mmCIF file of C-alpha atoms in Angstrom:
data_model
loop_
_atom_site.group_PDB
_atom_site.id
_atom_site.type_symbol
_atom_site.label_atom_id
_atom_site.label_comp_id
_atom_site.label_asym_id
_atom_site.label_seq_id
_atom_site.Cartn_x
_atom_site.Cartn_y
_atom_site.Cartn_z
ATOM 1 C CA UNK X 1 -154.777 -105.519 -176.971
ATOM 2 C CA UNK X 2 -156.461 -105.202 -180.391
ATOM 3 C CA UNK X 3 -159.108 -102.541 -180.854
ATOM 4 C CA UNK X 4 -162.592 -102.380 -179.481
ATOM 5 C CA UNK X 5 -164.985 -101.675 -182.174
ATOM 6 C CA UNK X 6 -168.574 -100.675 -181.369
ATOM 7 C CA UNK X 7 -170.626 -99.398 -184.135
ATOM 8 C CA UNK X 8 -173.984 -97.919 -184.516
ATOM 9 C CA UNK X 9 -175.239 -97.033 -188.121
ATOM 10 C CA UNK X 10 -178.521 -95.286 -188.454
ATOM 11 C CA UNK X 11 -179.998 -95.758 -191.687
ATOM 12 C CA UNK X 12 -182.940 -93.637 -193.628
ATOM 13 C CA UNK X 13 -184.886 -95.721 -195.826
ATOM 14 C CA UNK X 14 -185.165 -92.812 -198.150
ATOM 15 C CA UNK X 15 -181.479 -91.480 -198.406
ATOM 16 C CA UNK X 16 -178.916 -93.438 -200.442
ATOM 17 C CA UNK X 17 -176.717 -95.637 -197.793
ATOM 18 C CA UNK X 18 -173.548 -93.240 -198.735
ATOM 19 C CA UNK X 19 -175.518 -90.256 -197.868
ATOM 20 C CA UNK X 20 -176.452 -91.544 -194.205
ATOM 21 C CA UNK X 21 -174.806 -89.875 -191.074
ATOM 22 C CA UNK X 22 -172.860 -92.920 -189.108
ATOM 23 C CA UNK X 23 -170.542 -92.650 -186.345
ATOM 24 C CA UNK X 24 -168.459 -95.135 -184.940
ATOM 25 C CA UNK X 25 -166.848 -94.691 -181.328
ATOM 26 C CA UNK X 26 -163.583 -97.122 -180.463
ATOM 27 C CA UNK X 27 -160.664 -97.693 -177.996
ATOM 28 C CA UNK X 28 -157.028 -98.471 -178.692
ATOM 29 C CA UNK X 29 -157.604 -100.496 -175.286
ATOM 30 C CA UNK X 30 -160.010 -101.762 -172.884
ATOM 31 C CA UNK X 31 -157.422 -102.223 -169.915
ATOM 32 C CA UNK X 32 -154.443 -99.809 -169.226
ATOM 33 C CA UNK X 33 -152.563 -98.898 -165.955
ATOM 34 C CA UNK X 34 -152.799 -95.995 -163.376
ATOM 35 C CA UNK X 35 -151.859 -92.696 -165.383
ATOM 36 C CA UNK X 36 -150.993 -94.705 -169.173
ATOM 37 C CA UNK X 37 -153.006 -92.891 -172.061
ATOM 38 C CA UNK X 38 -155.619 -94.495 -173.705
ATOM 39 C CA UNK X 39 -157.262 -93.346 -176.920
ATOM 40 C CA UNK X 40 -160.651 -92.822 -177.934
ATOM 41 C CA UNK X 41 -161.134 -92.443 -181.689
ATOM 42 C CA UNK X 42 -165.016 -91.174 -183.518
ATOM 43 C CA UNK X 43 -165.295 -92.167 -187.330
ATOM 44 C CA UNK X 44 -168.215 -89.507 -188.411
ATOM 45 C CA UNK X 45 -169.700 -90.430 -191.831
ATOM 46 C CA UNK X 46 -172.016 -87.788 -193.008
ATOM 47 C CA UNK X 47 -172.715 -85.884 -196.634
ATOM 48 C CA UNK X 48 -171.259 -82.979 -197.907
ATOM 49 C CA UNK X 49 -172.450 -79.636 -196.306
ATOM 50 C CA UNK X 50 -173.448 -81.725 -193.126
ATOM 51 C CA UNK X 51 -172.537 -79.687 -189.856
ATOM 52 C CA UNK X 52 -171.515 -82.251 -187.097
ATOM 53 C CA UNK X 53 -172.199 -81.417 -183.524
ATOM 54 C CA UNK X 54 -169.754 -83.438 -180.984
ATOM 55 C CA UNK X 55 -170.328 -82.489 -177.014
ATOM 56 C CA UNK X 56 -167.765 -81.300 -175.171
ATOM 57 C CA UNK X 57 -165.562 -84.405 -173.938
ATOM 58 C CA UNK X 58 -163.611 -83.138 -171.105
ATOM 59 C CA UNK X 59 -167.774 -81.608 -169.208
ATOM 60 C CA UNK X 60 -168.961 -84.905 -170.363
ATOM 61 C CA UNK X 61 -166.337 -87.160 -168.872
ATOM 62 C CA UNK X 62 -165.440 -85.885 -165.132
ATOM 63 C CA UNK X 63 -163.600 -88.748 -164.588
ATOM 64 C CA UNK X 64 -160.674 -88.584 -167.189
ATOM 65 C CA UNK X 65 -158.304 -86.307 -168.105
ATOM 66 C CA UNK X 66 -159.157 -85.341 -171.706
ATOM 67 C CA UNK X 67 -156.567 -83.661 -173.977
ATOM 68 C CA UNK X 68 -157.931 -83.163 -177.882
ATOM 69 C CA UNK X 69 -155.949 -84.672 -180.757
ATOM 70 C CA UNK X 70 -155.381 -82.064 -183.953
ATOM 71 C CA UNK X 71 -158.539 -83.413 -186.316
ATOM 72 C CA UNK X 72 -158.022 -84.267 -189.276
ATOM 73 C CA UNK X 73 -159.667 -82.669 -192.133
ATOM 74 C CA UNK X 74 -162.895 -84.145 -193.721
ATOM 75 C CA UNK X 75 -162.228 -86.120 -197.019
ATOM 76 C CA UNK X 76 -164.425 -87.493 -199.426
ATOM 77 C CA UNK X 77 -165.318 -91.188 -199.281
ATOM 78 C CA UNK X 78 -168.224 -93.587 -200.274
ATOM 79 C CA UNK X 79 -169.980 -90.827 -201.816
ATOM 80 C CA UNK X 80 -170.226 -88.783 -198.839
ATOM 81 C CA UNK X 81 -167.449 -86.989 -196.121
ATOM 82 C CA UNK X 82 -165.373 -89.287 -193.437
ATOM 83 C CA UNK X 83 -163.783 -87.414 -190.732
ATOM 84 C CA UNK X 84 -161.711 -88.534 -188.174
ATOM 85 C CA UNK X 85 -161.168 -87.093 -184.226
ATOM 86 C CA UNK X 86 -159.127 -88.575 -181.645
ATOM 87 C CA UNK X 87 -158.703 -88.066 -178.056
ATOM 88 C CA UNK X 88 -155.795 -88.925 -175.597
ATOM 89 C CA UNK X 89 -157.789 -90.253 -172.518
ATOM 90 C CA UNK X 90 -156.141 -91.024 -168.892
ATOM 91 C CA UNK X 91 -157.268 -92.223 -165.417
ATOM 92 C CA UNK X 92 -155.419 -91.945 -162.669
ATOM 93 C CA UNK X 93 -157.194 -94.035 -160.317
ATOM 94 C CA UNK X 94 -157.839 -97.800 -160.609
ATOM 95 C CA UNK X 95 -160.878 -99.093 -160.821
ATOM 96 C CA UNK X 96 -163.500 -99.912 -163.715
ATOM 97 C CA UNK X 97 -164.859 -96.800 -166.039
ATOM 98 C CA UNK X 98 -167.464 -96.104 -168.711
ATOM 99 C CA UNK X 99 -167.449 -93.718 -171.416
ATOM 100 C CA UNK X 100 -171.395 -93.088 -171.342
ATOM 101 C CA UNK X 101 -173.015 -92.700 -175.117
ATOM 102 C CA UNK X 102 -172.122 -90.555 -176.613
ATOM 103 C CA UNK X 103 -175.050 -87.933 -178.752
ATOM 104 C CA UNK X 104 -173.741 -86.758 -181.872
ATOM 105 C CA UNK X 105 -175.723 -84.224 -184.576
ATOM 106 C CA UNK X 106 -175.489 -84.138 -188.166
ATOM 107 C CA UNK X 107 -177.347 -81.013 -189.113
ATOM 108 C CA UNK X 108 -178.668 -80.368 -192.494
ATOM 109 C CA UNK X 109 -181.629 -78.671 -192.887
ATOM 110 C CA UNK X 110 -183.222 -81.227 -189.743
ATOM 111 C CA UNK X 111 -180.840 -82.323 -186.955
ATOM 112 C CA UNK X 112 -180.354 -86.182 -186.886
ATOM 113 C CA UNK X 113 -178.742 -87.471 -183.692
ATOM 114 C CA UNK X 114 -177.023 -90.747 -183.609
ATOM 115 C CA UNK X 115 -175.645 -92.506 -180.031
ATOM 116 C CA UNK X 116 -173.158 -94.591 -179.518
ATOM 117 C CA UNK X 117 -173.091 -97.570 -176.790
ATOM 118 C CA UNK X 118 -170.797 -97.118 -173.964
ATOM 119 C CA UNK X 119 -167.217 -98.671 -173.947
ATOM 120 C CA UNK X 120 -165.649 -99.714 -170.695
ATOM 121 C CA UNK X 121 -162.162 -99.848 -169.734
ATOM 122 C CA UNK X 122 -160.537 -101.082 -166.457
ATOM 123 C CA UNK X 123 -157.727 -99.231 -165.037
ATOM 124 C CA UNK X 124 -155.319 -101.561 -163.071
ATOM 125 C CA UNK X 125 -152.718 -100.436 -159.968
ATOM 126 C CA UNK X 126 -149.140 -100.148 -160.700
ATOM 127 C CA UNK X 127 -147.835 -101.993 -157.550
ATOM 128 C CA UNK X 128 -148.810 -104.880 -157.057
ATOM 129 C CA UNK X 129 -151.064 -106.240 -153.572
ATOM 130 C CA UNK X 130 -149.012 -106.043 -150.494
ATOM 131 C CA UNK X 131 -146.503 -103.404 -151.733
ATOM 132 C CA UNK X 132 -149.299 -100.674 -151.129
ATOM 133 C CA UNK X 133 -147.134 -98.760 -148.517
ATOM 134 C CA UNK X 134 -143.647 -97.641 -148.632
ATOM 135 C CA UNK X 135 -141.159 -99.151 -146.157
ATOM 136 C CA UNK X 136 -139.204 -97.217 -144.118
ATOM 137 C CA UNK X 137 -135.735 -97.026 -144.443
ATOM 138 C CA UNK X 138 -133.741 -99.286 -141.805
ATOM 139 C CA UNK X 139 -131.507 -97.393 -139.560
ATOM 140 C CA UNK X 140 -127.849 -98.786 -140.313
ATOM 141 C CA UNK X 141 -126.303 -102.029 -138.725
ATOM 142 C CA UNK X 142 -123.201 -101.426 -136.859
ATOM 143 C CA UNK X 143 -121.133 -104.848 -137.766
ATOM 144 C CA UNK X 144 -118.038 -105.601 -135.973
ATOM 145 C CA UNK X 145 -114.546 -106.346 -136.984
ATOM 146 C CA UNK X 146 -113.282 -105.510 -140.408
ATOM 147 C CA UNK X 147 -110.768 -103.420 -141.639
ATOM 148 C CA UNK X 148 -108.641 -101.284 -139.117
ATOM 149 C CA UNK X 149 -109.331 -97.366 -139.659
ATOM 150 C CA UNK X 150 -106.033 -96.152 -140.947
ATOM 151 C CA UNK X 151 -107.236 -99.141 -144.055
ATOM 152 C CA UNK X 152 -110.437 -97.416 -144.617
ATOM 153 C CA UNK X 153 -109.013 -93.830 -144.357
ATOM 154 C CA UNK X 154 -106.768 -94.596 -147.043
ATOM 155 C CA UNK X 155 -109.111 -96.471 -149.265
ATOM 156 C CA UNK X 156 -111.594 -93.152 -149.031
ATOM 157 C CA UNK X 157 -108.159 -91.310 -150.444
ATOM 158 C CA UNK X 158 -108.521 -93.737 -153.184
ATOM 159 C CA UNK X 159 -112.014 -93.513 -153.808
ATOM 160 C CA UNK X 160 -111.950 -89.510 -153.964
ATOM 161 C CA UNK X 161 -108.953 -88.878 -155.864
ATOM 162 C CA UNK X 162 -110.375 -91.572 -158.716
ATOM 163 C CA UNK X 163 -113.148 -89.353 -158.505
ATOM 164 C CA UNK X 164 -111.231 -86.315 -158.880
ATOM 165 C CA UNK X 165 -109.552 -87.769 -162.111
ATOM 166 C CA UNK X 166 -112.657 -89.048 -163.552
ATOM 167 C CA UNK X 167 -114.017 -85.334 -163.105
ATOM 168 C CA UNK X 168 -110.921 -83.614 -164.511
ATOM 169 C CA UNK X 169 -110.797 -86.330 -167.674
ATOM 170 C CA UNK X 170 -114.188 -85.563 -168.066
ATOM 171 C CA UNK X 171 -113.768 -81.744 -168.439
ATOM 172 C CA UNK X 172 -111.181 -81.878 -170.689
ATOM 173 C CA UNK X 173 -113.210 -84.620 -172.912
ATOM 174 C CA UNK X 174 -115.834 -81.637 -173.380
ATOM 175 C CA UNK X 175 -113.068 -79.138 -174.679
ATOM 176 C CA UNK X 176 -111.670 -81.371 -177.074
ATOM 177 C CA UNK X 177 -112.703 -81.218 -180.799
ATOM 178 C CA UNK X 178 -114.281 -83.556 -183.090
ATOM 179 C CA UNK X 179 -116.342 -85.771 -179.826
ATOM 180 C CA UNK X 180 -119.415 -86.897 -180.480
ATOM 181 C CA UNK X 181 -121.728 -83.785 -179.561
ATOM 182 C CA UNK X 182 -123.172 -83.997 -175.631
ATOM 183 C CA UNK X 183 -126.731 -84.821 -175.436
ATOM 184 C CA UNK X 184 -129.996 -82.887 -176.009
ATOM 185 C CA UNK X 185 -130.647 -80.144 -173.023
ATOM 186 C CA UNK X 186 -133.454 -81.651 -170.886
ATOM 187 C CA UNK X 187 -137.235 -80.414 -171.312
ATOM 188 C CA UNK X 188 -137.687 -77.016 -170.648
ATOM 189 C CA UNK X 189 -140.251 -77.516 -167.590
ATOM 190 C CA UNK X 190 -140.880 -73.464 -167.131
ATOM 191 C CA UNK X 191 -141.770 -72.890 -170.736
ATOM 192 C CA UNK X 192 -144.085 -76.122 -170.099
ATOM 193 C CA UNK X 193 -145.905 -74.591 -167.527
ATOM 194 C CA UNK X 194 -145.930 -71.196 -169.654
ATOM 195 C CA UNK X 195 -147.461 -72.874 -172.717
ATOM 196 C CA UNK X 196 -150.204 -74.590 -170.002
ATOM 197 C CA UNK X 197 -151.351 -71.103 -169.050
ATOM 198 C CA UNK X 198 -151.406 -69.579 -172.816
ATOM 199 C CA UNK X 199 -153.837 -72.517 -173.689
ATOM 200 C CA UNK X 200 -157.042 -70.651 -172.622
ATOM 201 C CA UNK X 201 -158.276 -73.971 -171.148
ATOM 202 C CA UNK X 202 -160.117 -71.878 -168.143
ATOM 203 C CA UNK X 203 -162.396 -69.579 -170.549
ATOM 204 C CA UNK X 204 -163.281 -72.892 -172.576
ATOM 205 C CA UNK X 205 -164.851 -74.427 -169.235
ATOM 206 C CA UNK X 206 -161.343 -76.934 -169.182
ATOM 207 C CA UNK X 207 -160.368 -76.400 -165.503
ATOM 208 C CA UNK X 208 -159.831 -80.238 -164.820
ATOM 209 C CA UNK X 209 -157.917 -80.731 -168.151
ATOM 210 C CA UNK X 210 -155.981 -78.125 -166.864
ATOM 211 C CA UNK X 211 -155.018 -78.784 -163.465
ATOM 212 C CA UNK X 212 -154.054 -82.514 -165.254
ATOM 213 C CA UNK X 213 -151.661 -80.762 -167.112
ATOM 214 C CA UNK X 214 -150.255 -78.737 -164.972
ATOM 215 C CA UNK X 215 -149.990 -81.982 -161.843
ATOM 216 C CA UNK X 216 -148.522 -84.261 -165.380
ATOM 217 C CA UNK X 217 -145.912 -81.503 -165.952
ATOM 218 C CA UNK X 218 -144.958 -81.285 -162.470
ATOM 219 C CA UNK X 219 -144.638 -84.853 -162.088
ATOM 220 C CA UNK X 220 -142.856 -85.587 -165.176
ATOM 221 C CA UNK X 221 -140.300 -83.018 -163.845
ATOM 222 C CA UNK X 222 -140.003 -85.353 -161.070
ATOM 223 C CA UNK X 223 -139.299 -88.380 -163.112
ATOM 224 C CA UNK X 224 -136.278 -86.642 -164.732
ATOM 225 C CA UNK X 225 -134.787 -85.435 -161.326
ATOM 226 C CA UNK X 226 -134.954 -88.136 -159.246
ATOM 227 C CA UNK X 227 -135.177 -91.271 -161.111
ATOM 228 C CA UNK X 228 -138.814 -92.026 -160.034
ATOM 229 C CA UNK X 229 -142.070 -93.203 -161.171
ATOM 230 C CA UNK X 230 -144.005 -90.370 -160.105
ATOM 231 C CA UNK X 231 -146.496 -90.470 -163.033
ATOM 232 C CA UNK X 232 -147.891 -94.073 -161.346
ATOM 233 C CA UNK X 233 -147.545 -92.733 -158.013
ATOM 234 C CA UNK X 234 -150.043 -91.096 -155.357
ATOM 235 C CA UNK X 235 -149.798 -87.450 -154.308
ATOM 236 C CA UNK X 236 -148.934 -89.635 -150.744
ATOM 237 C CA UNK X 237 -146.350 -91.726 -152.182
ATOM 238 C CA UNK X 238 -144.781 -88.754 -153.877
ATOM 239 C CA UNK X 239 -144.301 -87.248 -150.946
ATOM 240 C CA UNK X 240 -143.135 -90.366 -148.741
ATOM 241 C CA UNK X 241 -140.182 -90.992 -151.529
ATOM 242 C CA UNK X 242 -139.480 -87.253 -151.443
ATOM 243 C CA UNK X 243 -139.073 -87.173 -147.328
ATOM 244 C CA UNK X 244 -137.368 -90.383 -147.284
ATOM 245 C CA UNK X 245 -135.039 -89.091 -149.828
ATOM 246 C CA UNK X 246 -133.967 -85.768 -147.389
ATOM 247 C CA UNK X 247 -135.576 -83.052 -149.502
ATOM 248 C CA UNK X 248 -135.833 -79.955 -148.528
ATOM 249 C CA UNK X 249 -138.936 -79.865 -146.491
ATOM 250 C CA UNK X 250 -140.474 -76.671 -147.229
ATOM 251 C CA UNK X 251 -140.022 -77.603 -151.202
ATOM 252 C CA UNK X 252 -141.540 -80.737 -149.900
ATOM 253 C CA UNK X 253 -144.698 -79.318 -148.468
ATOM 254 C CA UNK X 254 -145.101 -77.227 -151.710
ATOM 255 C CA UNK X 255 -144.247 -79.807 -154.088
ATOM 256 C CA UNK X 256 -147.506 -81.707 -152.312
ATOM 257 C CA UNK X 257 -149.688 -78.392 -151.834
ATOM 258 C CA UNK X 258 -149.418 -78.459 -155.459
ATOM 259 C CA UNK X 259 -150.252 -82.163 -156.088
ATOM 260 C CA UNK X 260 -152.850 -82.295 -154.058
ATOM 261 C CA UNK X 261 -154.490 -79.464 -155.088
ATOM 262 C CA UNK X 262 -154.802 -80.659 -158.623
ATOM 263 C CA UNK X 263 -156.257 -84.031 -156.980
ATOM 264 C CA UNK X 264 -158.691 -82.427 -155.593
ATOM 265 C CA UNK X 265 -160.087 -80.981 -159.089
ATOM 266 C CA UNK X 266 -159.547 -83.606 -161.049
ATOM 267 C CA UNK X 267 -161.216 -86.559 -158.615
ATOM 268 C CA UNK X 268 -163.567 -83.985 -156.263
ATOM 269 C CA UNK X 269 -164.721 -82.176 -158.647
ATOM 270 C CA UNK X 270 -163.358 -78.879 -156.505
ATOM 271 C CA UNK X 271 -164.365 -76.433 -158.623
ATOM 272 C CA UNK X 272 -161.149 -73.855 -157.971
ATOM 273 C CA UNK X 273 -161.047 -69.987 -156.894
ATOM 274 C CA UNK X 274 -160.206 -68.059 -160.234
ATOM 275 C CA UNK X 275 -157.287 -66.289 -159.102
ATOM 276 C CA UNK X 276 -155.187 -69.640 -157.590
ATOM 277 C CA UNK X 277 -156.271 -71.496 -160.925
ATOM 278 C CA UNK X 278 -154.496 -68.643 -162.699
ATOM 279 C CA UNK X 279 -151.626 -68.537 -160.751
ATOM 280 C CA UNK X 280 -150.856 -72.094 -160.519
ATOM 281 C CA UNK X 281 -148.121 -72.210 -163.153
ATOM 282 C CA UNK X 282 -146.542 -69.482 -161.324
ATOM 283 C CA UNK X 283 -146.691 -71.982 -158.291
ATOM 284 C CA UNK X 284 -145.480 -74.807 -160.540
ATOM 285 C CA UNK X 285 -142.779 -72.752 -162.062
ATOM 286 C CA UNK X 286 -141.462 -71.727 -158.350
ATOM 287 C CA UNK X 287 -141.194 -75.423 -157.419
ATOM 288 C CA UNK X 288 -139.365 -76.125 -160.481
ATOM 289 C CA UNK X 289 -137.042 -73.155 -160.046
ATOM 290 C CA UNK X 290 -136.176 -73.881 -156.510
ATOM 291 C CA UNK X 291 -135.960 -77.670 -157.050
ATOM 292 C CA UNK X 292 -133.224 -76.911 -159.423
ATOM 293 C CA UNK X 293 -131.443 -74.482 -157.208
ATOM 294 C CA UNK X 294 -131.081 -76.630 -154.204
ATOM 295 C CA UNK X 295 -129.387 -79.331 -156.616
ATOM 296 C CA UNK X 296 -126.807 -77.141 -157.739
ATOM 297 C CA UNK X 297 -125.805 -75.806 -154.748
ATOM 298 C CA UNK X 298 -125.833 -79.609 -153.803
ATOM 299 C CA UNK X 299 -123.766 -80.235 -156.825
ATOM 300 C CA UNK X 300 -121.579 -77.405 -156.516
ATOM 301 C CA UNK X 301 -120.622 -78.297 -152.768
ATOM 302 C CA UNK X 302 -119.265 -81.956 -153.513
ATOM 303 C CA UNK X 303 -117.337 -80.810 -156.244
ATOM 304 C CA UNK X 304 -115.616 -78.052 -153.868
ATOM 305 C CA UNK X 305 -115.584 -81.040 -151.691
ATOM 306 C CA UNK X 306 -113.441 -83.145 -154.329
ATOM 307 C CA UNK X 307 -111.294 -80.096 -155.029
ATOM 308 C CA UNK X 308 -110.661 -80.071 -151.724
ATOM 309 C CA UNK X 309 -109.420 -83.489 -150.972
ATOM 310 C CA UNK X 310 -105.972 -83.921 -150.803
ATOM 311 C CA UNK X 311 -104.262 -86.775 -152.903
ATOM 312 C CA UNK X 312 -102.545 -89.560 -150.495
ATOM 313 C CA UNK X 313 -98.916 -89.432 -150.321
ATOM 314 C CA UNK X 314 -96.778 -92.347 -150.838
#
């Protein structure tokens, strides 16, 4: 969708038109899904030695997750100074929003405040009506006839020693020279929470910019483990695809402590105790760090399993 433009220039019959403040607020979109970023953009027009006075997004809008774009610097045009600032927006409920005006000053000597008109944007669900609730997983159907057992035991002896050649070609495809190099190591999720909690966002009045962070990192993590869509799903549905999927339960119940207590500050407005806001990258990092060591001890048993299995004999 092309970008919506809304403009409001106020002129002073006495200045030159170049040397009038102007501000023009726009989105990159008026209609985006559950969790996708959206991006607010404010054109400020103003003359040189002009302060500019922009309110704090992330107080003013309770409902989105704010995170501030680098600026770019001021540079001369028309006569006058252009500056550009952009915001990464995202909602993570559907539904229809405003961004209220927004009161900017241009202060030179006087203080001239300029508003912009509001600019809606609809949020729309990622499933689609009737798929709202996650179906349980159908106990197995027990089908008779079929192969005799001694045909299936030594089709498994197939199956795992392909495996176990697969694995060992593998392996010695890593040691050999002059392959293309192995991919990219994956994010590292610890140093993401790390950086989260270095970025001063609870001494700068940010505590629901933060706790979006800190529920996106988490999330994201997810997404990488599993194969999931857990950025477009509910804390709920999180945790449904997580039991169905035999998870450990206790990282289960922390995995949606953690969610849902990052729901609760970023759509109740919960304003948190200091001391669990501070430590929630610790929590986050825990997760993270036990997530990782319950797959490898996964990982590690089926390959003792496959070391294990004997090859058939002829």
């Amino acid at each position: 969708m092309g970008w919506q433009h809304l403009t409001i220039l106020w002129l002073a019959a006495a200045l030159p038109a170049w040397a009038t403040p102007a501000v023009e607020a726009r989105l990159d979109t008026a209609q985006v899904r559950v969790g996708d970023p959206l991006h607010l953009e404010l054109r400020l027009h103003y003359d040189q030695g002009t302060e500019v006075l922009v309110p704090a997004l992330p107080s003013l809008l309770k409902d989105f997750s704010v995170r501030p774009e680098t600026p770019s610097p001021p540079v001369a045009a028309g006569g006058g100074m252009e500056e550009l600032r952009r915001y990464e927006l995202r909602l993570y409920q559907p539904g229809s929003y405003q961004i209220p005006p927004l009161e900017i000053g241009f202060v030179q000597g006087d203080t001239l405040k300029l508003v912009t008109a509001p600019l809606q944007v609809e949020v729309l669900k990622v499933r689609q009506e009737g798929d709202e609730v996650l179906r349980d997983i159908k106990d197995p159907v027990e089908l008779g006839g079929g192969l005799p057992a001694w045909a299936w035991g030594l089709a498994g002896g197939l199956v795992a020693l392909a495996l176990a050649g697969g694995w060992y070609w593998w392996m010695q495809r890593r040691q050999c020279p002059g392959l293309p190099s192995p991919p990219p190591p994956p994010k590292d999720y610890l140093t993401e929470f790390n950086r989260i909690a270095a970025m001063g966002l609870l001494e700068r009045d940010g505590t629901k910019v933060y706790y979006s962070l800190l529920a996106e990192t988490l999330r994201r993590f997810l997404e990488d483990q599993l194969g999931i869509v857990a950025m477009e799903q509910t804390t709920e549905e999180i945790s449904q695809t997580l039991k169905a999927s035999r998870c450990d339960a206790v990282l289960v119940a922390q995995i949606e402590s953690f969610l849902s207590a990052a729901d609760l500050v970023k759509f109740a407005r919960l304003i948190p105790v200091e001391e669990e806001a501070r430590q929630a990258p610790e929590a986050g990092k825990a997760i993270v760090r036990r997530f990782l060591e319950i797959a490898a001890a996964q990982e590690a048993a089926v390959r003792q399993a496959l070391e294990r299995t004997p090859a058939p004999t002829g």
